[in-house]
Amino acid sequence: EIVLTQSPGTLSLSPGERATLSCRASQSVGSGYLAWYQQKPGQAPRLLIYGASRRASGIPDRFSGSGSGTDFTLTISRLEPEDFAVYYCQQYSNSPRTFGQGTKLQIK
Amino acid sequence: QVQLVQSGTEVTKPGASVKVSCKASGYTFTSFGISWVRQAPGQGLEWMGWISGYNGYTDYAQKLHGRVTLTTDTSTSTAYMELTNLKSDDTAVYYCARDQSSSSIWFDPWGQGTLVTVSS
């Protein structure tokens, strides 16, 4: 199975700053079949990005995804207070579908 | 709007089984699939499997060793996840999420989650 490793585990930033989250795969994720989710405490995850770089419906344009092969990045250009949450990457290139362990984005 | 509403909290014992439901609304159920994802307390997300709402085809995570069964009732637009021979480390929040009808891709939207507690 494809193992996804996210870094850093925790990221401490201030509102208005830029956040860069990494997701590295143990083998190539074909066709950029990678998604990103945001999860806030006590809530279900929410889809942000699919196809490595396509924003889901209703997602603000401060969220962007990039990457291919084994290295993917989620960038939040200017952090808003509501962006502090846990972020997960997920691959759908191979079965079983797998998630990274998450990056917690917290207020500095 | 697209909505998935799951059944309520379950408390059960080791060795027992649990069946969680997920009722879909706001879209054509047979044009999509449903994936199930679980999250142990304080932990990350684990994909359990997928079922097509169109033809009932399934794909399961091998880790669950045949203990999970996914089914649908297209007459009520409801998906079900049954997990048997429960162990304490099956304690988790179980989510359903809308997926593609032909294979599992990304998950959007998600149900509100169902807490399953396994304890003697």
Coordinates of C-alpha atoms in Angstrom, one line a residue:
Chain A
E1 CA 0.0 0.0 0.0
I2 CA 1.1 3.6 -0.5
V3 CA 2.3 5.2 2.7
L4 CA 1.8 9.0 2.9
T5 CA 4.0 10.9 5.3
Q6 CA 3.0 14.5 6.2
S7 CA 5.3 17.2 7.5
P8 CA 5.6 18.9 9.7
G9 CA 3.5 17.2 12.4
T10 CA 2.6 20.6 13.9
L11 CA 2.9 24.0 12.3
S12 CA 2.6 27.1 14.4
L13 CA 1.8 30.3 12.5
S14 CA 0.0 33.6 12.9
P15 CA -3.1 34.8 11.0
G16 CA -2.0 36.5 7.8
E17 CA 1.0 34.3 7.3
R18 CA 1.6 31.7 4.6
A19 CA 1.3 28.0 5.4
T20 CA 3.1 25.2 3.4
L21 CA 2.2 21.6 4.2
S22 CA 3.9 18.7 2.7
C23 CA 2.8 15.2 1.8
R24 CA 5.3 12.6 0.6
A25 CA 4.3 9.2 -0.8
S26 CA 6.2 5.9 -0.5
Q27 CA 5.7 5.4 -4.3
S28 CA 4.5 7.4 -7.1
V29 CA 0.8 8.6 -6.9
G30 CA -0.4 8.1 -10.5
S31 CA -2.0 10.9 -12.4
G32 CA -1.8 13.2 -9.4
Y33 CA -4.6 11.3 -7.7
L34 CA -4.2 13.1 -4.4
A35 CA -6.7 14.9 -2.2
W36 CA -6.5 17.2 0.8
Y37 CA -9.0 17.5 3.7
Q38 CA -9.4 19.9 6.6
Q39 CA -10.8 18.7 9.9
K40 CA -11.8 20.9 12.8
P41 CA -12.3 19.5 16.3
G42 CA -15.6 17.5 16.7
Q43 CA -16.3 17.8 12.9
A44 CA -16.1 15.6 9.9
P45 CA -13.3 16.2 7.4
R46 CA -14.0 18.6 4.5
L47 CA -12.6 18.1 1.0
L48 CA -10.4 21.0 0.0
I49 CA -8.4 19.8 -3.0
Y50 CA -8.6 16.8 -5.4
G51 CA -6.5 15.9 -8.4
A52 CA -3.5 17.4 -6.6
S53 CA -4.5 21.0 -7.5
R54 CA -8.2 21.3 -8.1
R55 CA -10.2 23.2 -5.5
A56 CA -13.4 21.6 -4.4
S57 CA -16.6 23.5 -4.6
G58 CA -16.8 26.5 -2.2
I59 CA -13.2 26.4 -1.2
P60 CA -11.6 29.8 -1.0
D61 CA -8.8 30.5 -3.5
R62 CA -6.2 31.1 -0.7
F63 CA -6.0 27.3 -0.7
S64 CA -3.9 25.8 -3.4
G65 CA -2.4 22.4 -4.1
S66 CA 0.6 21.4 -6.2
G67 CA 2.9 18.5 -6.8
S68 CA 3.2 15.2 -8.7
G69 CA 4.8 11.8 -8.4
T70 CA 5.8 11.4 -4.7
D71 CA 5.8 15.0 -3.5
F72 CA 2.7 17.2 -2.9
T73 CA 2.1 20.5 -1.2
L74 CA -0.9 22.3 0.2
T75 CA -0.4 26.0 0.5
I76 CA -2.6 28.5 2.3
S77 CA -1.6 31.9 1.1
R78 CA -2.8 34.0 3.9
L79 CA -4.1 32.3 7.0
E80 CA -7.5 33.3 8.4
P81 CA -8.5 32.4 12.0
E82 CA -10.8 29.6 10.7
D83 CA -8.0 27.9 8.9
F84 CA -6.4 26.5 12.1
A85 CA -7.2 22.8 12.0
V86 CA -5.8 19.5 11.1
Y87 CA -5.0 18.7 7.4
Y88 CA -4.8 15.3 5.8
C89 CA -3.7 14.2 2.4
Q90 CA -5.2 11.1 0.8
Q91 CA -4.2 9.1 -2.3
Y92 CA -6.7 7.4 -4.6
S93 CA -4.1 6.0 -7.1
N94 CA -4.0 2.5 -5.5
S95 CA -6.1 0.4 -3.2
P96 CA -6.3 0.6 -0.3
R97 CA -6.9 4.3 -0.3
T98 CA -4.6 5.8 2.3
F99 CA -4.3 9.0 4.3
G100 CA -1.3 10.8 5.8
Q101 CA -1.1 11.0 9.5
G102 CA -2.1 14.7 9.5
T103 CA -0.5 18.1 10.1
K104 CA -1.9 20.2 12.9
L105 CA -1.9 23.9 12.0
Q106 CA -2.1 25.9 15.2
I107 CA -2.1 29.6 16.1
K108 CA 1.3 30.9 17.2
Chain B
Q1 CA -28.2 20.1 -0.7
V2 CA -26.2 16.9 -0.6
Q3 CA -26.4 15.4 2.9
L4 CA -25.4 12.2 4.5
V5 CA -27.1 11.4 7.9
Q6 CA -25.7 8.6 10.0
S7 CA -27.3 6.5 12.7
G8 CA -26.5 7.2 16.4
T9 CA -23.9 6.2 18.9
E10 CA -23.4 2.6 19.6
V11 CA -22.0 0.9 22.7
T12 CA -21.2 -2.7 22.3
K13 CA -19.0 -5.6 23.6
P14 CA -16.0 -7.4 22.3
G15 CA -16.9 -10.1 19.9
A16 CA -20.3 -8.5 19.0
S17 CA -21.2 -6.9 15.7
V18 CA -22.4 -3.4 14.8
K19 CA -24.3 -2.0 11.8
V20 CA -24.1 1.7 11.0
S21 CA -26.5 3.3 8.5
C22 CA -25.9 6.3 6.3
K23 CA -28.9 7.9 4.6
A24 CA -28.2 10.1 1.6
S25 CA -30.3 12.9 0.2
G26 CA -30.0 15.7 -2.3
Y27 CA -28.5 13.7 -5.1
T28 CA -29.2 10.5 -7.2
F29 CA -27.9 7.7 -4.9
T30 CA -27.2 5.3 -7.8
S31 CA -25.0 7.8 -9.6
F32 CA -22.4 7.7 -6.8
G33 CA -20.7 5.4 -4.4
I34 CA -20.1 5.5 -0.6
S35 CA -16.9 5.1 1.2
W36 CA -16.5 4.4 4.9
V37 CA -13.6 5.9 6.9
R38 CA -13.0 5.5 10.6
Q39 CA -11.0 7.6 13.2
A40 CA -9.9 6.2 16.5
P41 CA -9.8 8.7 19.4
G42 CA -7.1 11.3 18.9
Q43 CA -5.9 9.4 15.8
G44 CA -5.9 9.9 12.0
L45 CA -8.2 8.7 9.3
E46 CA -8.4 5.1 8.0
W47 CA -10.3 4.0 4.9
M48 CA -12.3 0.9 5.4
G49 CA -13.9 0.3 2.0
W50 CA -16.2 1.5 -0.8
I51 CA -19.4 0.4 -2.4
S52 CA -20.9 1.5 -5.7
G53 CA -24.5 2.8 -5.4
Y54 CA -24.9 1.8 -9.1
N55 CA -24.1 -1.9 -9.0
G56 CA -23.1 -2.8 -5.4
Y57 CA -19.5 -3.5 -6.3
T58 CA -17.2 -3.3 -3.3
D59 CA -13.6 -2.7 -2.5
Y60 CA -12.4 -3.4 1.1
A61 CA -9.3 -2.6 3.0
Q62 CA -7.6 -6.0 3.5
K63 CA -6.5 -5.0 7.0
L64 CA -10.0 -5.6 8.3
H65 CA -9.6 -9.3 7.4
G66 CA -13.2 -9.8 6.1
R67 CA -14.8 -8.4 9.2
V68 CA -16.5 -5.5 7.3
T69 CA -19.4 -5.8 5.0
L70 CA -20.8 -2.8 3.0
T71 CA -24.3 -2.9 1.6
T72 CA -26.9 -0.5 0.1
D73 CA -30.6 -0.2 -0.1
T74 CA -31.3 1.9 -3.2
S75 CA -35.0 2.1 -2.4
T76 CA -34.2 4.3 0.6
S77 CA -30.9 5.7 -0.6
T78 CA -29.2 4.2 2.5
A79 CA -25.8 2.6 2.8
Y80 CA -24.8 0.3 5.7
M81 CA -21.5 -0.7 7.2
E82 CA -21.4 -3.9 9.4
L83 CA -18.3 -4.7 11.4
T84 CA -18.2 -8.1 13.1
N85 CA -16.1 -9.7 15.9
L86 CA -15.5 -6.3 17.4
K87 CA -12.3 -5.6 19.4
S88 CA -11.5 -2.7 21.7
D89 CA -9.3 -1.1 19.1
D90 CA -12.4 -0.8 16.8
T91 CA -13.6 2.0 19.1
A92 CA -13.7 4.9 16.7
V93 CA -15.9 7.5 15.0
Y94 CA -17.1 5.9 11.8
Y95 CA -17.8 8.2 8.8
C96 CA -19.6 7.6 5.5
A97 CA -18.7 9.9 2.6
R98 CA -20.0 10.2 -0.9
D99 CA -17.6 8.8 -3.5
Q100 CA -17.6 7.9 -7.2
S101 CA -19.8 5.1 -8.6
S102 CA -17.1 3.2 -10.5
S103 CA -14.3 3.2 -8.0
S104 CA -13.2 5.1 -4.9
I105 CA -11.6 8.4 -5.4
W106 CA -12.1 11.4 -3.1
F107 CA -14.7 11.8 -0.4
D108 CA -17.2 14.7 -0.5
P109 CA -19.3 15.4 1.5
W110 CA -19.0 13.4 4.7
G111 CA -21.7 12.2 7.2
Q112 CA -21.6 13.6 10.7
G113 CA -20.0 10.5 12.1
T114 CA -21.1 7.7 14.4
L115 CA -19.2 6.9 17.6
V116 CA -18.8 3.2 18.2
T117 CA -17.5 2.2 21.6
V118 CA -16.4 -1.4 22.2
S119 CA -16.0 -2.1 25.8
S120 CA -16.6 -5.1 28.2

